[in-house]
mmCIF file of C-alpha atoms in Angstrom:
data_model
loop_
_atom_site.group_PDB
_atom_site.id
_atom_site.type_symbol
_atom_site.label_atom_id
_atom_site.label_comp_id
_atom_site.label_asym_id
_atom_site.label_seq_id
_atom_site.Cartn_x
_atom_site.Cartn_y
_atom_site.Cartn_z
ATOM 1 C CA MET A 1 -13.520 -48.965 -28.763
ATOM 2 C CA SER A 2 -12.739 -48.360 -32.442
ATOM 3 C CA GLU A 3 -9.172 -48.518 -33.745
ATOM 4 C CA ARG A 4 -8.948 -44.778 -34.415
ATOM 5 C CA SER A 5 -10.397 -43.502 -31.165
ATOM 6 C CA PRO A 6 -7.878 -42.222 -28.577
ATOM 7 C CA ARG A 7 -6.950 -44.554 -25.761
ATOM 8 C CA GLN A 8 -8.393 -43.787 -22.322
ATOM 9 C CA GLY A 9 -6.197 -41.299 -20.491
ATOM 10 C CA ARG A 10 -4.206 -40.299 -23.539
ATOM 11 C CA ASP A 11 -4.185 -36.646 -24.478
ATOM 12 C CA ALA A 12 -4.796 -34.595 -27.576
ATOM 13 C CA GLY A 13 -2.409 -35.210 -30.466
ATOM 14 C CA VAL A 14 -0.654 -38.268 -29.047
ATOM 15 C CA ASP A 15 -2.569 -40.654 -31.302
ATOM 16 C CA GLU A 16 -1.706 -38.482 -34.276
ATOM 17 C CA ILE A 17 1.974 -38.689 -33.376
ATOM 18 C CA LEU A 18 1.816 -42.463 -32.897
ATOM 19 C CA GLU A 19 -0.076 -42.865 -36.176
ATOM 20 C CA GLY A 20 2.522 -40.675 -37.921
ATOM 21 C CA ARG A 21 5.355 -42.876 -36.700
ATOM 22 C CA ARG A 22 3.850 -45.899 -38.410
ATOM 23 C CA GLU A 23 3.702 -44.177 -41.797
ATOM 24 C CA PRO A 24 6.547 -44.826 -44.285
ATOM 25 C CA GLY A 25 8.569 -41.858 -45.544
ATOM 26 C CA PRO A 26 11.750 -39.847 -45.120
ATOM 27 C CA VAL A 27 10.815 -38.275 -41.782
ATOM 28 C CA ALA A 28 12.259 -40.064 -38.728
ATOM 29 C CA ARG A 29 9.281 -40.970 -36.563
ATOM 30 C CA LYS A 30 10.740 -43.603 -34.276
ATOM 31 C CA LEU A 31 11.801 -41.318 -31.467
ATOM 32 C CA PRO A 32 10.156 -41.508 -28.014
ATOM 33 C CA GLY A 33 6.867 -39.604 -27.500
ATOM 34 C CA PRO A 34 7.707 -36.046 -26.472
ATOM 35 C CA VAL A 35 10.710 -35.821 -28.836
ATOM 36 C CA ALA A 36 8.228 -36.144 -31.706
ATOM 37 C CA TRP A 37 6.672 -32.790 -30.688
ATOM 38 C CA PHE A 38 9.667 -31.018 -32.200
ATOM 39 C CA ASP A 39 9.389 -32.837 -35.519
ATOM 40 C CA ILE A 40 6.745 -30.793 -37.342
ATOM 41 C CA ARG A 41 7.925 -31.666 -40.890
ATOM 42 C CA GLY A 42 5.022 -32.632 -43.100
ATOM 43 C CA ARG A 43 2.560 -32.488 -40.215
ATOM 44 C CA SER A 44 -0.861 -30.890 -39.975
ATOM 45 C CA THR A 45 -1.788 -27.620 -38.291
ATOM 46 C CA GLY A 46 -3.219 -29.771 -35.485
ATOM 47 C CA HIS A 47 0.188 -31.292 -34.793
ATOM 48 C CA LEU A 48 1.833 -27.856 -34.861
ATOM 49 C CA ALA A 49 -0.766 -26.563 -32.390
ATOM 50 C CA PHE A 50 -0.299 -29.596 -30.136
ATOM 51 C CA SER A 51 3.497 -29.222 -30.152
ATOM 52 C CA LEU A 52 3.304 -25.480 -29.452
ATOM 53 C CA ASN A 53 0.914 -26.114 -26.577
ATOM 54 C CA ARG A 54 3.196 -28.686 -24.951
ATOM 55 C CA ILE A 55 6.406 -26.687 -25.409
ATOM 56 C CA THR A 56 4.902 -23.398 -24.151
ATOM 57 C CA GLY A 57 3.225 -25.303 -21.301
ATOM 58 C CA LEU A 58 6.539 -26.722 -20.116
ATOM 59 C CA GLY A 59 8.104 -23.280 -20.427
ATOM 60 C CA LEU A 60 5.330 -21.782 -18.297
ATOM 61 C CA VAL A 61 5.725 -24.460 -15.599
ATOM 62 C CA PHE A 62 9.435 -23.609 -15.486
ATOM 63 C CA TYR A 63 8.511 -19.932 -15.233
ATOM 64 C CA LEU A 64 6.036 -20.622 -12.381
ATOM 65 C CA TYR A 65 8.871 -21.912 -10.187
ATOM 66 C CA LEU A 66 11.289 -19.232 -11.391
ATOM 67 C CA HIS A 67 8.660 -16.631 -10.471
ATOM 68 C CA LEU A 68 8.265 -18.076 -6.958
ATOM 69 C CA LEU A 69 12.059 -18.073 -6.596
ATOM 70 C CA VAL A 70 12.298 -14.440 -7.711
ATOM 71 C CA LEU A 71 9.465 -13.369 -5.401
ATOM 72 C CA SER A 72 11.296 -15.071 -2.542
ATOM 73 C CA THR A 73 13.919 -12.285 -2.769
ATOM 74 C CA LEU A 74 11.224 -10.040 -1.264
ATOM 75 C CA LEU A 75 11.599 -12.028 1.975
ATOM 76 C CA ARG A 76 15.209 -10.810 2.270
ATOM 77 C CA GLY A 77 14.108 -7.182 2.322
ATOM 78 C CA GLU A 78 14.143 -4.067 0.197
ATOM 79 C CA GLY A 79 17.846 -4.250 -0.686
ATOM 80 C CA SER A 80 17.519 -7.685 -2.298
ATOM 81 C CA TRP A 81 14.403 -6.663 -4.191
ATOM 82 C CA ASN A 82 16.078 -3.487 -5.515
ATOM 83 C CA GLY A 83 19.031 -5.605 -6.643
ATOM 84 C CA PHE A 84 16.654 -7.824 -8.589
ATOM 85 C CA LEU A 85 14.897 -4.799 -10.117
ATOM 86 C CA GLU A 86 18.235 -3.484 -11.428
ATOM 87 C CA ILE A 87 18.732 -6.737 -13.354
ATOM 88 C CA ALA A 88 15.083 -7.125 -14.355
ATOM 89 C CA THR A 89 14.911 -3.727 -16.020
ATOM 90 C CA THR A 90 17.782 -4.392 -18.445
ATOM 91 C CA PRO A 91 16.784 -4.781 -22.134
ATOM 92 C CA LEU A 92 17.692 -8.497 -22.053
ATOM 93 C CA PHE A 93 15.303 -9.227 -19.194
ATOM 94 C CA LEU A 94 12.584 -7.038 -20.705
ATOM 95 C CA GLY A 95 12.996 -9.263 -23.770
ATOM 96 C CA PHE A 96 12.364 -12.287 -21.526
ATOM 97 C CA ASP A 97 9.154 -10.556 -20.367
ATOM 98 C CA VAL A 98 8.000 -10.358 -23.980
ATOM 99 C CA LEU A 99 8.960 -14.034 -24.444
ATOM 100 C CA LEU A 100 6.824 -14.872 -21.397
ATOM 101 C CA VAL A 101 3.850 -13.025 -22.882
ATOM 102 C CA PHE A 102 4.438 -14.928 -26.151
ATOM 103 C CA GLY A 103 4.209 -18.228 -24.234
ATOM 104 C CA LEU A 104 1.113 -17.103 -22.337
ATOM 105 C CA LEU A 105 -0.637 -15.989 -25.522
ATOM 106 C CA VAL A 106 0.162 -19.126 -27.534
ATOM 107 C CA HIS A 107 -0.746 -21.472 -24.665
ATOM 108 C CA GLY A 108 -3.816 -19.509 -23.561
ATOM 109 C CA LEU A 109 -5.296 -18.918 -26.994
ATOM 110 C CA ASN A 110 -4.537 -22.412 -28.278
ATOM 111 C CA GLY A 111 -5.949 -23.830 -25.045
ATOM 112 C CA THR A 112 -9.101 -21.782 -25.590
ATOM 113 C CA ARG A 113 -9.362 -23.293 -29.071
ATOM 114 C CA LEU A 114 -8.998 -26.800 -27.635
ATOM 115 C CA ALA A 115 -11.626 -26.108 -24.953
ATOM 116 C CA LEU A 116 -14.070 -24.722 -27.539
ATOM 117 C CA VAL A 117 -13.571 -27.623 -29.941
ATOM 118 C CA GLY A 118 -13.482 -30.291 -27.234
ATOM 119 C CA SER A 119 -16.686 -29.002 -25.667
ATOM 120 C CA GLY A 120 -18.488 -29.353 -28.987
ATOM 121 C CA PHE A 121 -18.427 -25.681 -30.006
ATOM 122 C CA VAL A 122 -17.103 -24.958 -33.520
ATOM 123 C CA PRO A 123 -15.897 -28.571 -34.097
ATOM 124 C CA ASN A 124 -15.342 -28.025 -37.826
ATOM 125 C CA ARG A 125 -13.443 -24.757 -37.662
ATOM 126 C CA GLN A 126 -10.290 -25.820 -35.838
ATOM 127 C CA LYS A 127 -7.785 -24.601 -38.419
ATOM 128 C CA ALA A 128 -9.501 -21.230 -38.939
ATOM 129 C CA LEU A 129 -9.825 -20.816 -35.187
ATOM 130 C CA PHE A 130 -6.129 -21.619 -34.639
ATOM 131 C CA TRP A 131 -4.863 -19.076 -37.156
ATOM 132 C CA SER A 132 -7.412 -16.421 -36.071
ATOM 133 C CA PHE A 133 -6.248 -16.771 -32.466
ATOM 134 C CA MET A 134 -2.591 -16.683 -33.491
ATOM 135 C CA ILE A 135 -3.110 -13.472 -35.489
ATOM 136 C CA PHE A 136 -4.934 -11.921 -32.525
ATOM 137 C CA GLY A 137 -2.094 -13.092 -30.271
ATOM 138 C CA ALA A 138 0.513 -11.544 -32.566
ATOM 139 C CA ILE A 139 -1.272 -8.181 -32.372
ATOM 140 C CA VAL A 140 -1.411 -8.348 -28.552
ATOM 141 C CA LEU A 141 2.265 -9.385 -28.460
ATOM 142 C CA VAL A 142 3.330 -6.394 -30.567
ATOM 143 C CA TYR A 143 1.315 -4.073 -28.288
ATOM 144 C CA THR A 144 2.905 -5.659 -25.204
ATOM 145 C CA ALA A 145 6.426 -5.372 -26.634
ATOM 146 C CA ILE A 146 5.861 -1.680 -27.388
ATOM 147 C CA HIS A 147 4.506 -1.158 -23.865
ATOM 148 C CA VAL A 148 7.365 -3.058 -22.159
ATOM 149 C CA PHE A 149 10.209 -1.493 -24.144
ATOM 150 C CA GLY A 150 8.426 1.887 -24.312
ATOM 151 C CA SER A 151 8.514 2.078 -20.512
ATOM 152 C CA GLU A 152 12.309 1.953 -20.667
ATOM 153 C CA GLY A 153 12.799 5.449 -22.071
ATOM 154 C CA MET B 1 -7.827 -29.680 -39.879
ATOM 155 C CA ALA B 2 -6.620 -33.026 -41.131
ATOM 156 C CA THR B 3 -7.258 -34.984 -37.969
ATOM 157 C CA GLY B 4 -10.648 -35.888 -36.536
ATOM 158 C CA PRO B 5 -11.992 -33.978 -33.546
ATOM 159 C CA ALA B 6 -11.394 -36.890 -31.168
ATOM 160 C CA ILE B 7 -7.704 -37.021 -32.023
ATOM 161 C CA ALA B 8 -7.205 -33.273 -32.120
ATOM 162 C CA THR B 9 -8.975 -32.500 -28.856
ATOM 163 C CA GLY B 10 -8.645 -35.573 -26.651
ATOM 164 C CA SER B 11 -11.594 -37.255 -25.018
ATOM 165 C CA PRO B 12 -13.948 -34.663 -23.492
ATOM 166 C CA ARG B 13 -15.103 -37.401 -21.127
ATOM 167 C CA SER B 14 -11.696 -37.621 -19.574
ATOM 168 C CA ARG B 15 -11.761 -36.150 -16.068
ATOM 169 C CA SER B 16 -8.252 -34.729 -16.323
ATOM 170 C CA TRP B 17 -9.094 -33.123 -19.665
ATOM 171 C CA ARG B 18 -12.204 -31.529 -18.129
ATOM 172 C CA TRP B 19 -10.273 -30.123 -15.167
ATOM 173 C CA THR B 20 -7.483 -28.892 -17.428
ATOM 174 C CA ALA B 21 -10.098 -27.035 -19.485
ATOM 175 C CA ILE B 22 -11.910 -25.612 -16.417
ATOM 176 C CA THR B 23 -8.702 -24.375 -14.786
ATOM 177 C CA GLY B 24 -7.433 -23.145 -18.163
ATOM 178 C CA VAL B 25 -10.524 -21.008 -18.752
ATOM 179 C CA SER B 26 -10.292 -19.653 -15.174
ATOM 180 C CA LEU B 27 -6.650 -18.818 -15.786
ATOM 181 C CA LEU B 28 -7.511 -16.665 -18.782
ATOM 182 C CA ALA B 29 -9.226 -14.226 -16.414
ATOM 183 C CA LEU B 30 -6.733 -14.629 -13.542
ATOM 184 C CA VAL B 31 -3.603 -14.249 -15.702
ATOM 185 C CA THR B 32 -5.071 -11.174 -17.375
ATOM 186 C CA ILE B 33 -5.820 -9.575 -13.969
ATOM 187 C CA HIS B 34 -2.355 -10.556 -12.676
ATOM 188 C CA MET B 35 -0.472 -9.226 -15.707
ATOM 189 C CA VAL B 36 -2.455 -5.982 -15.998
ATOM 190 C CA ALA B 37 -2.341 -5.255 -12.247
ATOM 191 C CA HIS B 38 1.384 -5.975 -12.039
ATOM 192 C CA HIS B 39 2.781 -4.723 -15.309
ATOM 193 C CA PHE B 40 0.393 -2.350 -17.051
ATOM 194 C CA VAL B 41 -0.791 0.059 -14.344
ATOM 195 C CA VAL B 42 2.632 0.800 -12.866
ATOM 196 C CA ASP B 43 4.832 3.620 -14.193
ATOM 197 C CA GLU B 44 8.208 2.056 -13.411
ATOM 198 C CA ILE B 45 10.364 0.425 -16.118
ATOM 199 C CA GLY B 46 8.839 -2.865 -17.242
ATOM 200 C CA GLY B 47 5.888 -2.176 -14.939
ATOM 201 C CA LEU B 48 7.760 -3.653 -11.965
ATOM 202 C CA ARG B 49 6.673 -2.529 -8.514
ATOM 203 C CA THR B 50 8.948 -1.203 -5.790
ATOM 204 C CA TYR B 51 9.326 -3.154 -2.534
ATOM 205 C CA GLN B 52 6.748 -1.041 -0.685
ATOM 206 C CA HIS B 53 4.362 -1.168 -3.657
ATOM 207 C CA VAL B 54 4.460 -4.990 -3.594
ATOM 208 C CA LEU B 55 3.740 -5.134 0.145
ATOM 209 C CA ASP B 56 0.869 -2.633 -0.119
ATOM 210 C CA TYR B 57 -0.522 -4.464 -3.131
ATOM 211 C CA ILE B 58 -0.461 -7.966 -1.643
ATOM 212 C CA SER B 59 -1.858 -6.849 1.730
ATOM 213 C CA THR B 60 -5.069 -5.590 0.102
ATOM 214 C CA PRO B 61 -7.637 -8.291 1.068
ATOM 215 C CA ILE B 62 -9.268 -8.637 -2.356
ATOM 216 C CA ILE B 63 -5.861 -8.837 -4.066
ATOM 217 C CA PHE B 64 -4.704 -11.438 -1.528
ATOM 218 C CA VAL B 65 -7.764 -13.570 -2.365
ATOM 219 C CA ILE B 66 -7.310 -13.141 -6.144
ATOM 220 C CA GLU B 67 -3.576 -13.931 -6.002
ATOM 221 C CA GLY B 68 -4.231 -16.926 -3.711
ATOM 222 C CA GLY B 69 -6.871 -18.222 -6.116
ATOM 223 C CA PHE B 70 -4.489 -17.678 -9.000
ATOM 224 C CA LEU B 71 -1.798 -19.689 -7.215
ATOM 225 C CA VAL B 72 -4.145 -22.638 -6.587
ATOM 226 C CA VAL B 73 -5.624 -22.699 -10.094
ATOM 227 C CA VAL B 74 -2.306 -22.258 -11.905
ATOM 228 C CA THR B 75 -0.731 -25.045 -9.816
ATOM 229 C CA ILE B 76 -3.571 -27.477 -10.563
ATOM 230 C CA HIS B 77 -3.341 -26.629 -14.268
ATOM 231 C CA ALA B 78 0.458 -27.029 -14.243
ATOM 232 C CA MET B 79 0.334 -30.400 -12.471
ATOM 233 C CA LEU B 80 -2.320 -31.719 -14.878
ATOM 234 C CA GLY B 81 -0.159 -30.518 -17.779
ATOM 235 C CA LEU B 82 2.948 -32.216 -16.380
ATOM 236 C CA ARG B 83 0.902 -35.384 -15.894
ATOM 237 C CA SER B 84 -0.089 -35.360 -19.568
ATOM 238 C CA VAL B 85 3.502 -34.793 -20.674
ATOM 239 C CA LEU B 86 4.864 -37.583 -18.472
ATOM 240 C CA PHE B 87 2.120 -39.973 -19.592
ATOM 241 C CA ASP B 88 3.266 -39.376 -23.186
ATOM 242 C CA PHE B 89 6.298 -41.521 -22.360
ATOM 243 C CA GLY B 90 4.012 -44.565 -22.325
ATOM 244 C CA LEU B 91 4.383 -45.376 -18.625
ATOM 245 C CA SER B 92 3.058 -48.563 -17.032
ATOM 246 C CA GLU B 93 0.014 -48.344 -14.743
ATOM 247 C CA ARG B 94 2.236 -48.587 -11.675
ATOM 248 C CA ARG B 95 4.463 -45.748 -12.837
ATOM 249 C CA ARG B 96 1.435 -43.648 -13.759
ATOM 250 C CA ARG B 97 0.151 -43.962 -10.201
ATOM 251 C CA LEU B 98 3.577 -42.984 -8.849
ATOM 252 C CA VAL B 99 3.663 -39.952 -11.149
ATOM 253 C CA GLU B 100 0.203 -38.909 -10.006
ATOM 254 C CA ARG B 101 1.142 -39.167 -6.327
ATOM 255 C CA ALA B 102 4.387 -37.259 -6.874
ATOM 256 C CA LEU B 103 2.524 -34.494 -8.690
ATOM 257 C CA VAL B 104 -0.044 -34.220 -5.878
ATOM 258 C CA VAL B 105 2.826 -33.809 -3.378
ATOM 259 C CA LEU B 106 4.577 -31.261 -5.615
ATOM 260 C CA GLY B 107 1.340 -29.345 -6.148
ATOM 261 C CA VAL B 108 0.494 -29.208 -2.438
ATOM 262 C CA ALA B 109 4.057 -28.113 -1.602
ATOM 263 C CA THR B 110 3.913 -25.396 -4.272
ATOM 264 C CA VAL B 111 0.604 -24.005 -3.006
ATOM 265 C CA ALA B 112 1.777 -24.170 0.623
ATOM 266 C CA TYR B 113 5.012 -22.324 -0.187
ATOM 267 C CA GLY B 114 3.158 -19.734 -2.274
ATOM 268 C CA PHE B 115 0.644 -19.013 0.489
ATOM 269 C CA ALA B 116 3.420 -18.786 3.078
ATOM 270 C CA LEU B 117 5.230 -16.318 0.810
ATOM 271 C CA ILE B 118 2.300 -13.994 0.171
ATOM 272 C CA GLY B 119 1.150 -14.337 3.794
ATOM 273 C CA ILE B 120 4.537 -13.212 5.165
ATOM 274 C CA LEU B 121 4.719 -10.349 2.659
ATOM 275 C CA ALA B 122 1.161 -9.207 3.457
ATOM 276 C CA SER B 123 1.976 -9.212 7.182
ATOM 277 C CA ARG B 124 4.955 -6.869 6.587
ATOM 278 C CA ALA B 125 2.873 -4.092 4.992
#
């Protein structure tokens, strides 16, 4: 195995982070692995995409269990569910809905980019693909926000 | 992009990477169906269904199958993602095996609870 190739079992972007830590410069790069995701100073678009994917992914895992917890209120009957709906239809919670869609779009579209590149499709267009998907995602997010908040009136 | 494809995308030969990609692509369709069916075809505020709407919706056989499939695929994808995140901490081989076993248990428990939940709700319709 060559020195630059990723180690077996290690995922996208980790080698870039480890390589970055060895470089001299003003940016602190000695922190443990996942903490480095948040340090995007002076990094490439690839690192930004990797960090966004990990952070939105963790957020979505948290939401998966929150969603199961919320749906469990249905087991306690109509009264409990109506109580939840009263809270869930406030502007604050509708804002959380839009935040959820933001996470889904970033993670889904960036994941699509990774799958396309990793499978050998468009290997030399990663940066263009990333920004194209993010612009598309922004348009869908604006539409969703209008739909979610528009339903309030 | 500044980095080479191998660094930016991970090893396509990796089994976990392949399954993450397969479940991820499946989720694109399943999440879209889930979000549209739940939040874009309902007139209520925020597209949230009433209690009776939820029961009627989940008791429809095709919806039950789609939502069950969604639960399984999203859980596999989530557990593979958590595995990647935890492996970023540079764990020893022994700890990696422990993490993998714990995630299998968590994943199975999540799917079991989810199926019990939608099964009970479907039976109440």
